[in-house]
Short mmCIF file of C-alpha atoms in Angstrom, two decimals:
data_model
loop_
_atom_site.label_atom_id
_atom_site.label_comp_id
_atom_site.label_asym_id
_atom_site.label_seq_id
_atom_site.Cartn_x
_atom_site.Cartn_y
_atom_site.Cartn_z
CA LEU N 26 -39.41 35.41 -20.39
CA ASP N 27 -38.34 34.24 -16.92
CA GLN N 28 -34.61 35.04 -16.89
CA ASN N 29 -34.02 32.45 -14.14
CA SER N 30 -35.68 29.55 -15.97
CA SER N 31 -33.40 27.28 -17.99
CA GLU N 32 -36.47 25.74 -19.63
CA ALA N 33 -37.75 29.15 -20.77
CA HIS N 34 -34.38 29.99 -22.33
CA LYS N 35 -34.06 26.54 -23.91
CA TRP N 36 -37.52 26.57 -25.47
CA TYR N 37 -37.15 30.15 -26.67
CA ALA N 38 -33.92 29.09 -28.41
CA ILE N 39 -35.67 26.05 -29.91
CA ALA N 40 -38.44 28.29 -31.28
CA LEU N 41 -35.84 30.62 -32.80
CA GLY N 42 -34.03 27.67 -34.37
CA SER N 43 -37.21 26.29 -35.85
CA ARG N 44 -38.08 29.65 -37.34
CA GLY N 45 -34.74 29.69 -39.17
CA GLU N 46 -35.92 27.06 -41.63
CA PHE N 47 -38.20 29.66 -43.20
CA GLN N 48 -35.96 32.72 -43.19
CA GLY N 49 -33.36 34.34 -45.36
CA VAL N 50 -29.67 34.46 -44.51
CA LYS N 51 -29.80 37.84 -42.73
CA GLU N 52 -32.64 36.81 -40.44
CA LYS N 53 -30.99 33.44 -39.74
CA ILE N 54 -27.80 35.20 -38.67
CA LEU N 55 -29.66 37.63 -36.44
CA ASP N 56 -31.62 34.79 -34.86
CA GLY N 57 -28.40 32.79 -34.50
CA PHE N 58 -26.94 35.35 -32.13
CA GLU N 59 -30.18 35.42 -30.14
CA PHE N 60 -30.31 31.60 -30.14
CA LYS N 61 -26.76 31.42 -28.77
CA LYS N 62 -27.53 33.95 -26.03
CA HIS N 63 -30.52 31.95 -24.80
CA ILE N 64 -28.98 28.50 -25.12
CA ASP N 65 -25.89 29.69 -23.21
CA ALA N 66 -28.21 31.03 -20.48
CA ALA N 67 -30.03 27.69 -20.35
CA ALA N 68 -26.73 25.81 -20.07
CA GLU N 69 -25.52 28.09 -17.30
CA LEU N 70 -28.76 27.68 -15.34
CA ASN N 71 -28.93 23.91 -15.84
CA PRO N 72 -25.59 22.39 -16.95
CA GLY N 73 -26.99 18.86 -16.55
CA ASP N 74 -29.54 19.15 -19.37
CA HIS N 75 -28.53 16.86 -22.22
CA ILE N 76 -30.81 18.62 -24.70
CA THR N 77 -29.16 21.97 -24.05
CA HIS N 78 -25.74 20.45 -24.77
CA HIS N 79 -27.10 18.87 -27.94
CA LEU N 80 -28.43 22.27 -29.04
CA LEU N 81 -25.06 23.89 -28.31
CA GLY N 82 -23.50 21.18 -30.46
CA ARG N 83 -25.97 21.88 -33.24
CA PHE N 84 -25.16 25.60 -33.07
CA CYS N 85 -21.43 24.92 -33.29
CA TYR N 86 -21.94 22.46 -36.13
CA GLU N 87 -24.15 24.83 -38.15
CA VAL N 88 -21.82 27.80 -37.64
CA SER N 89 -18.81 25.71 -38.67
CA GLN N 90 -20.64 24.82 -41.89
CA LEU N 91 -21.49 28.40 -42.94
CA SER N 92 -20.56 29.19 -46.52
CA TRP N 93 -18.15 31.96 -47.44
CA ILE N 94 -21.00 34.24 -48.50
CA GLU N 95 -22.89 33.62 -45.25
CA ARG N 96 -19.75 34.48 -43.25
CA LYS N 97 -19.23 37.67 -45.28
CA MET N 98 -22.85 38.68 -44.74
CA ALA N 99 -22.51 38.05 -41.00
CA ALA N 100 -19.34 40.15 -40.95
CA THR N 101 -21.16 43.09 -42.57
CA LEU N 102 -23.99 42.88 -40.03
CA PHE N 103 -21.80 42.46 -36.96
CA ALA N 104 -18.30 43.48 -35.91
CA SER N 105 -17.48 39.82 -35.48
CA PRO N 106 -19.49 37.03 -37.07
CA PRO N 107 -20.27 33.94 -35.00
CA SER N 108 -17.47 31.43 -34.78
CA ALA N 109 -17.48 27.79 -33.80
CA SER N 110 -15.65 24.64 -34.79
CA LEU N 111 -16.35 20.97 -35.29
CA PRO N 112 -14.23 20.04 -32.23
CA GLU N 113 -16.45 22.37 -30.13
CA ALA N 114 -19.54 20.71 -31.59
CA ILE N 115 -18.15 17.25 -30.82
CA GLN N 116 -17.44 18.33 -27.24
CA HIS N 117 -21.07 19.41 -26.73
CA PHE N 118 -22.53 16.33 -28.42
CA LEU N 119 -20.31 14.05 -26.30
CA GLN N 120 -21.40 15.92 -23.16
CA ALA N 121 -25.03 15.31 -24.17
CA GLU N 122 -24.17 11.64 -24.63
CA LYS N 123 -22.54 11.54 -21.19
CA LEU N 124 -25.63 13.11 -19.60
CA LYS N 125 -27.95 10.66 -21.41
CA PRO N 126 -25.87 7.46 -21.64
CA ASP N 127 -28.53 5.49 -23.52
CA GLY N 128 -28.18 8.18 -26.20
CA TRP N 129 -30.46 9.02 -29.09
CA LYS N 130 -30.12 8.67 -32.81
CA GLU N 131 -30.00 12.36 -33.73
CA ASN N 132 -27.19 13.16 -31.29
CA ARG N 133 -25.14 10.20 -32.48
CA LEU N 134 -25.76 11.13 -36.11
CA PHE N 135 -24.42 14.63 -35.48
CA ILE N 136 -21.35 13.22 -33.75
CA ALA N 137 -20.74 11.13 -36.87
CA LYS N 138 -21.28 14.16 -39.16
CA CYS N 139 -18.72 16.11 -37.16
CA TYR N 140 -16.17 13.32 -37.45
CA ILE N 141 -16.83 13.13 -41.20
CA GLY N 142 -16.20 16.86 -41.40
CA GLU N 143 -12.93 16.33 -39.52
CA GLY N 144 -11.97 13.51 -41.90
CA ASP N 145 -12.01 10.93 -39.09
CA TYR N 146 -14.04 8.29 -40.89
CA ASN N 147 -13.25 5.50 -38.41
CA GLN N 148 -14.86 7.46 -35.56
CA ALA N 149 -17.75 8.43 -37.84
CA VAL N 150 -18.49 4.76 -38.59
CA ILE N 151 -18.36 3.91 -34.88
CA TRP N 152 -20.94 6.60 -34.10
CA LEU N 153 -23.13 5.64 -37.06
CA ASP N 154 -23.11 2.07 -35.77
CA LYS N 155 -24.03 3.33 -32.28
CA ALA N 156 -26.90 5.34 -33.78
CA ASP N 157 -28.06 2.32 -35.77
CA SER N 158 -28.07 0.18 -32.63
CA ILE N 159 -30.82 2.29 -31.06
CA PRO N 160 -34.25 0.85 -31.89
CA LEU N 161 -36.68 3.04 -33.80
CA ALA N 162 -39.09 4.66 -31.38
CA SER N 163 -41.28 6.35 -33.97
CA ALA N 164 -41.62 7.03 -37.67
CA ASP N 165 -39.56 10.22 -37.12
CA ASP N 166 -36.53 8.08 -36.29
CA LYS N 167 -36.35 6.65 -39.82
#
């Protein structure tokens, strides 16, 4: 892995994240730390990449949604389990939006999900409407 390539770090993190769909909790947690290390490196090397900020937002969102048992398992594996909050996730998603002003549905959906988690339903509706306003580009957008 080229340590000076933001793209290498970003795509390595994406591969780790994709692998998590098929793993148990322990492996997900282990990969989560590795994911964070590589996505932070990608963001440091290229702070203007909207996808990297979206991925940082996804990490923060997912960590903030960990169940009690997942947090306890992470605490037994590591001195300190990963921590992140919905406001941190929102910050990263909004930065991605700023870097790609025409936006994309998935990013706007996650902004709305964060606001729902915060109990700010007015903002959630605004972002859902913004997501809905983007035309479907492919069947994956449905």
